Short mmCIF file of C-alpha atoms and ligand atoms in Angstrom, two decimals:
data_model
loop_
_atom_site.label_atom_id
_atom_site.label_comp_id
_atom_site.label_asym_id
_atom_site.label_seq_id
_atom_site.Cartn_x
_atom_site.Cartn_y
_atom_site.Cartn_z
CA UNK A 31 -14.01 10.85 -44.29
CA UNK A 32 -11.39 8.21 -43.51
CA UNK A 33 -11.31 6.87 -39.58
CA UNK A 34 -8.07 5.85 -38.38
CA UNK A 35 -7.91 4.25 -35.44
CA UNK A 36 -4.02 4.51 -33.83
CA UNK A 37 -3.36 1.61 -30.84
CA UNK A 38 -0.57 2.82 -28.14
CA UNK A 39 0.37 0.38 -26.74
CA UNK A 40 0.17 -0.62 -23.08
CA UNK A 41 -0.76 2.26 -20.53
CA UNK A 42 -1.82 2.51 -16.90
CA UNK A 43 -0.39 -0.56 -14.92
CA UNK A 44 1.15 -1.93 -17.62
CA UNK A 45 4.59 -0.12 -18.90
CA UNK A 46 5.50 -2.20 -21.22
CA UNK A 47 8.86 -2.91 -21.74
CA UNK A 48 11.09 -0.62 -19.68
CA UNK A 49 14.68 0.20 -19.62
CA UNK A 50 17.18 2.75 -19.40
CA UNK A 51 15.09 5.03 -18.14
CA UNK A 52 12.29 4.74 -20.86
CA UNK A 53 8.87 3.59 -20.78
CA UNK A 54 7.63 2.19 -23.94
CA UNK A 55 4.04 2.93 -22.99
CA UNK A 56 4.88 6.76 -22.49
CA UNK A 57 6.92 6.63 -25.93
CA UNK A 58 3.31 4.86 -27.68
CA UNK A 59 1.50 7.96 -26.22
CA UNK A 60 3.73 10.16 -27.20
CA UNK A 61 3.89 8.79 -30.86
CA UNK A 62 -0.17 8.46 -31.16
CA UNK A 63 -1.23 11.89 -29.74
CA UNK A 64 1.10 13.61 -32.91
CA UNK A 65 0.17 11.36 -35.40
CA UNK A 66 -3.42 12.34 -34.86
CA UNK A 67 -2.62 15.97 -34.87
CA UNK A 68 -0.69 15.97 -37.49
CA UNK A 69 -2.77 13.08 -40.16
CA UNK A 70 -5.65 15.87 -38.92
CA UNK A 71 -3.66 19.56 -39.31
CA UNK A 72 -1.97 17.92 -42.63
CA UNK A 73 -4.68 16.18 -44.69
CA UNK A 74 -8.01 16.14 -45.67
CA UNK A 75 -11.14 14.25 -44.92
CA UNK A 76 -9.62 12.43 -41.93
CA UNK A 77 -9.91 11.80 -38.73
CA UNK A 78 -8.07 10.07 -36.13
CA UNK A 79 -9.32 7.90 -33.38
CA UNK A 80 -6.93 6.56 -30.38
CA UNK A 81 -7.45 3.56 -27.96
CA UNK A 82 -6.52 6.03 -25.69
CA UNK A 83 -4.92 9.22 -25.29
CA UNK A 84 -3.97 9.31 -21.39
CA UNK A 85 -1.52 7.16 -19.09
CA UNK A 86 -4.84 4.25 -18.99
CA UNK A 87 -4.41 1.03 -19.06
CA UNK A 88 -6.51 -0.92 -21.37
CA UNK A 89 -7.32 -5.09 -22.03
CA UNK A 90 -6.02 -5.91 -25.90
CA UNK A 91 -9.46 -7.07 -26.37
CA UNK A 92 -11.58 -3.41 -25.68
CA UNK A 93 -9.15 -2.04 -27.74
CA UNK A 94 -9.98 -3.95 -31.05
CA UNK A 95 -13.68 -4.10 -29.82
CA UNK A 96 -13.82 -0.10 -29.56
CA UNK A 97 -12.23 0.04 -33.42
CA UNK A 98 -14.48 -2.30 -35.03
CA UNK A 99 -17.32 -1.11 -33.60
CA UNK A 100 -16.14 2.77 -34.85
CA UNK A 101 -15.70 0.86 -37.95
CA UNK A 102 -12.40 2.48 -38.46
CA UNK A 103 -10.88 1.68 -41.89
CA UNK A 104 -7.50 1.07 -40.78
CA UNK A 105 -5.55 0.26 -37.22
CA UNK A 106 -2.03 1.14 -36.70
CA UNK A 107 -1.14 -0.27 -33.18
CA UNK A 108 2.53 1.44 -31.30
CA UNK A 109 4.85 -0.03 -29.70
CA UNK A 110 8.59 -0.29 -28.96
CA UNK A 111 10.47 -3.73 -29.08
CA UNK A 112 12.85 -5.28 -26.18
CA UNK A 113 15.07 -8.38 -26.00
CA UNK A 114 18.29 -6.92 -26.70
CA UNK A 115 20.06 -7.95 -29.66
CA UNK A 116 21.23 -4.69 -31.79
CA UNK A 117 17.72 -3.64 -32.27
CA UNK A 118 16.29 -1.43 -34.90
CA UNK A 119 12.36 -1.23 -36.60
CA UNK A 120 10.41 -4.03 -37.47
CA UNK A 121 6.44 -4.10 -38.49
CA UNK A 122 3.98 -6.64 -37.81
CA UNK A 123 0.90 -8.35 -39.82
CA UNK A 124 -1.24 -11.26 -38.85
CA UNK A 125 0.00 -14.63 -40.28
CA UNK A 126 -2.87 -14.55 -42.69
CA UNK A 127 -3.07 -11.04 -43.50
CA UNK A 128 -5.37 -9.46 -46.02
CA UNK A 129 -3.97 -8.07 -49.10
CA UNK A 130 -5.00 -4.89 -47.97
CA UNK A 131 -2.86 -5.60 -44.38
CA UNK A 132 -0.03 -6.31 -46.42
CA UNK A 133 -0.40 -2.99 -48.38
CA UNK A 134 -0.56 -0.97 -45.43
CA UNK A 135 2.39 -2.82 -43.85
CA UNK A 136 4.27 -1.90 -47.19
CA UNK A 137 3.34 1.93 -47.08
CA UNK A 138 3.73 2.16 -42.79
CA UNK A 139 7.60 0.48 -43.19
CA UNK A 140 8.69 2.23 -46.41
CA UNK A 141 8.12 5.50 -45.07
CA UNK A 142 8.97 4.96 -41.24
CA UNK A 143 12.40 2.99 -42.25
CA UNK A 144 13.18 5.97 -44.54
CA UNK A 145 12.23 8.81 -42.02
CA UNK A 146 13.95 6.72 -39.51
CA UNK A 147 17.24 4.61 -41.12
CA UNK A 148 19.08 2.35 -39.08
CA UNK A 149 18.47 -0.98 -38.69
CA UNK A 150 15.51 -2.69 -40.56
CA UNK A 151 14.32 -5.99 -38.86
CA UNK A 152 11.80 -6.54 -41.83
CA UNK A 153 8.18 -6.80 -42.67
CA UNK A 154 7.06 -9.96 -40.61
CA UNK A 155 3.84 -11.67 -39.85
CA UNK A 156 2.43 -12.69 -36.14
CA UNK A 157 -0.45 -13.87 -34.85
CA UNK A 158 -0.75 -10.88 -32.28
CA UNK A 159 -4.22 -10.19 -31.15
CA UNK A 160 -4.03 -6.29 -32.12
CA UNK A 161 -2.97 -7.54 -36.06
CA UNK A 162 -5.74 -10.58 -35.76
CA UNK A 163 -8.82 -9.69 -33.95
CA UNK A 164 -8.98 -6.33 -35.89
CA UNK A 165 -11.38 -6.53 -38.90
CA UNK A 166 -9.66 -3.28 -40.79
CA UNK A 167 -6.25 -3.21 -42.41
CA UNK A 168 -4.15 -3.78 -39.38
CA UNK A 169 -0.25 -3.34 -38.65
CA UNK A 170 1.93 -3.12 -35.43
CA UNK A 171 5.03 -0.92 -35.45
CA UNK A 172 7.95 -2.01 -33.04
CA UNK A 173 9.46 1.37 -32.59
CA UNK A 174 13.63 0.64 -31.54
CA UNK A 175 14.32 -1.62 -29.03
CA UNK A 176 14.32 0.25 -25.63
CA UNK A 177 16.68 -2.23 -24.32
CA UNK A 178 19.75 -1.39 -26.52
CA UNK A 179 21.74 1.47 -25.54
CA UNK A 180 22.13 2.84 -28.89
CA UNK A 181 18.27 2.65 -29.64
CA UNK A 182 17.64 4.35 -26.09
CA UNK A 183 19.65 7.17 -27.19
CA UNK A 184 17.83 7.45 -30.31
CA UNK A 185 14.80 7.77 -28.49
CA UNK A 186 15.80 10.49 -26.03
CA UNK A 187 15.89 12.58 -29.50
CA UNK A 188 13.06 14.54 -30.27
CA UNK A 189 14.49 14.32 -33.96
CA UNK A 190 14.07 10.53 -34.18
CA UNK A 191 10.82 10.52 -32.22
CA UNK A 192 9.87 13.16 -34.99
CA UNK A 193 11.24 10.54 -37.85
CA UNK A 194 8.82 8.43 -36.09
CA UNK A 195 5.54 10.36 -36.32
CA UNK A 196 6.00 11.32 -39.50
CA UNK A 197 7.25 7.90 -40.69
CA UNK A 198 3.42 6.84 -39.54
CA UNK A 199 1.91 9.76 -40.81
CA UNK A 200 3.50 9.57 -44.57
CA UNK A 201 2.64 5.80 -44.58
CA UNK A 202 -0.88 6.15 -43.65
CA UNK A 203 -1.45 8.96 -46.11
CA UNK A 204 0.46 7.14 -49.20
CA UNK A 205 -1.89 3.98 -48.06
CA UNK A 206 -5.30 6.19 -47.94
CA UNK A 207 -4.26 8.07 -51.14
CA UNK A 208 -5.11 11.30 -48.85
CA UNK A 209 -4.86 14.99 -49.95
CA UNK A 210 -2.64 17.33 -48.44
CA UNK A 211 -4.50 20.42 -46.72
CA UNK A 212 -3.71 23.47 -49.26
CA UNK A 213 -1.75 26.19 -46.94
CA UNK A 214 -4.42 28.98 -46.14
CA UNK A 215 -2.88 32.01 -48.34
CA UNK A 216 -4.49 34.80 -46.24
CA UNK A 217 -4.34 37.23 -49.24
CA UNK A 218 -2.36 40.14 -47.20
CA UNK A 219 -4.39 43.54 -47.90
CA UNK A 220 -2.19 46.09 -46.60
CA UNK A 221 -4.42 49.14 -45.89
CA UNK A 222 -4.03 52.68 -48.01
CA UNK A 223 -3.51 54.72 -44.81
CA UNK A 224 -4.19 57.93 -46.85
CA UNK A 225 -7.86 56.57 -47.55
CA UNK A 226 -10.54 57.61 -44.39
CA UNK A 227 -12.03 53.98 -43.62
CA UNK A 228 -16.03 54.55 -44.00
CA UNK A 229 -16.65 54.21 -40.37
CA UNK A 230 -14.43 56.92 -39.46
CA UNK A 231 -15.30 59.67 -42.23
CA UNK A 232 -17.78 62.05 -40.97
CA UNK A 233 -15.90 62.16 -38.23
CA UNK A 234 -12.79 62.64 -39.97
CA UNK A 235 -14.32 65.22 -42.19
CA UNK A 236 -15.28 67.19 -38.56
CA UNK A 237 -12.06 66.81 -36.59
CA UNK A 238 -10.89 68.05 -39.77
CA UNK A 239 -12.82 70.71 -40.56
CA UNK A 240 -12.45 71.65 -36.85
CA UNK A 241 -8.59 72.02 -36.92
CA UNK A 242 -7.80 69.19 -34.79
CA UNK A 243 -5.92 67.13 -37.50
CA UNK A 244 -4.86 68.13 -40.71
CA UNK A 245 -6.88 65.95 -42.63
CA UNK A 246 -3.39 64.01 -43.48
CA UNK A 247 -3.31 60.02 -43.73
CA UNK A 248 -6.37 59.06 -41.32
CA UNK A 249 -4.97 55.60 -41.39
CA UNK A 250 -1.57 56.55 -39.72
CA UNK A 251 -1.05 55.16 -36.41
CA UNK A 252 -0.66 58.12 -34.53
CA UNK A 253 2.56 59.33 -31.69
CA UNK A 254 2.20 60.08 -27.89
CA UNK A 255 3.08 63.30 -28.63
CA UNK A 256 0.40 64.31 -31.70
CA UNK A 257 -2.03 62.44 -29.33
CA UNK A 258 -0.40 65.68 -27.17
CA UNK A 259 -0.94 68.57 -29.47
CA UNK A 260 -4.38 67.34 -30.44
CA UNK A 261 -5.76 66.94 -26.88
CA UNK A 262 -4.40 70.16 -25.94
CA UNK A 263 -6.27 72.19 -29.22
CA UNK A 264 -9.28 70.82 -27.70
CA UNK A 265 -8.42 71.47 -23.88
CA UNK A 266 -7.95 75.34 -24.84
CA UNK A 267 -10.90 75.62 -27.06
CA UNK A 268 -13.11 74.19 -24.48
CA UNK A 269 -11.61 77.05 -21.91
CA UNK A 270 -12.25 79.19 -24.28
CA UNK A 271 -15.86 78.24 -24.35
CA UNK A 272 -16.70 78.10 -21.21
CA UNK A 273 -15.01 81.28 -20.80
CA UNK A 274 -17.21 83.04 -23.50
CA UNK A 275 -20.08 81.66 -21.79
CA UNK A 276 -19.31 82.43 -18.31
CA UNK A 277 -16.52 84.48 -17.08
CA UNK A 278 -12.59 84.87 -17.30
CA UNK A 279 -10.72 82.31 -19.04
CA UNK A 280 -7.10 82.67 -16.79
CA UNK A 281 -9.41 81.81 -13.95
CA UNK A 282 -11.28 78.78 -15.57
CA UNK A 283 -7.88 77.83 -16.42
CA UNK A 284 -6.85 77.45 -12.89
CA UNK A 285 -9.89 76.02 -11.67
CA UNK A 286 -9.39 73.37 -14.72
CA UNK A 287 -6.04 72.62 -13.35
CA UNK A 288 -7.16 72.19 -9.81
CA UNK A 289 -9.55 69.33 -11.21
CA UNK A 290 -6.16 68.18 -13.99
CA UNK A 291 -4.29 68.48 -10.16
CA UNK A 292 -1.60 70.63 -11.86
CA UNK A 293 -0.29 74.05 -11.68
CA UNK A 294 0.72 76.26 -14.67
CA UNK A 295 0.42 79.61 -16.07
CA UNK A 296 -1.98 79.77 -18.59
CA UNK A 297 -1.05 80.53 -22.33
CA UNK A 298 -3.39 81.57 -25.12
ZN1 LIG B 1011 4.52 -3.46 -26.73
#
């Protein structure tokens, strides 16, 4: 079981960068909480653990501390970029990366900047305490600059927030070497609705036998007014019962449809 360990960025007190009208902590969240459930729903033998997963704010420093102590195997930490300029992606490593950093930087950019197009700021290095202080595989995204009008857009969409996820998702998968869930084929077994399920077939065999149904397709859902003709049958041959048993069946009637609160002549 692979552990993941995805970083959004900022939270609580801390926005991060803000600007026309977005929040690049709230994007982070946003972006972390699907790649979880969808690196979970999607593929096999991994989890995902998040720095957080509400509106908290957090120190940089309990953030790397919680991941190496989880001993997650990789840390992908979100974020969106600001300082104007025309803006686009770019990904971060530490300055003296592992080979295994750089690998993971490789997969995480490929895939985003292909889910994603637009403008690619390149694969750089940074001595960023998220990329340095974590003892895994580590890489920060920069997520479109919230600052430029045509990245703000972008990120209104739920189609490029989308391109997003899945841009992290793909990358950590091709980087794992992870399995894709098979689809659960629920083998559809249409009942035979002329076959009596075993449950129902003495009884079946009675109602039957009695005249209530014709012993036709037990498994047929059956219509308001059959429900109708059936309860009736039974209505007239309890009448009929009770009338054998004690007294005058146009009278029993009545009295029955006193208790039914209904008035009707009676017919045999
Ligand atoms: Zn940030």
């Amino acid at each position: 079981m692979y552990k993941v360990w995805i970083d959004a960025g900022h939270g609580g007190k801390d926005p991060g960068a803000v600007a026309n009208g977005i929040q690049e902590k709230d994007i982070a969240l946003k972006v972390s909480l699907d790649i979880k459930k969808r690196l979970e729903a999607q593929y096999e033998d991994v989890q995902v653990l998040l720095s957080r997963s509400t509106d908290i704010f957090l120190e940089l420093k309990d953030r790397t501390n919680k991941a190496n102590a989880a001993g997650a195997d990789i840390l992908v930490s979100i974020h969106c970029n600001a300082g104007g300029g025309k803006g686009g992606f770019e990904s971060f490593r530490y300055t003296s990366a592992s080979q295994n950093s750089i690998k993971l930087q490789d997969a995480l950019h490929r895939s985003i900047m292909a889910k994603l197009g637009g403008i690619d700021r390149g694969q750089k290095a940074q001595n960023l305490h998220m990329v340095r202080e974590s003892k895994m595989p580590a890489v920060l995204t920069e997520n479109l600059f919230v600052d430029v009008i045509a990245d703000a857009d972008r990120l209104n969409l739920a189609s490029v927030i989308n391109a997003i996820i899945d841009g992290h998702v793909q990358g950590v998968a091709t980087y794992l070497g992870l399995t894709k869930k098979k689809k659960e084929d629920k083998p559809v077994t249409l009942r035979d609705i002329n076959v009596v399920s075993a449950w129902a077939e003495a009884s079946w065999e009675e109602v039957t036998a009695n005249g209530y149904f014709d012993g036709k397709r037990p498994g047929e859902t059956i219509t308001r007014e059959e429900a109708a003709v059936v309860m009736n049958r039974l209505r007239k041959n309890f009448l009929k019962l009770i009338a054998d048993v004690d007294g005058d069946i146009k009278e029993l009637d009545e009295r029955l449809q006193e208790i039914e609160g209904k008035k009707r002549t009676y017919q045999s």
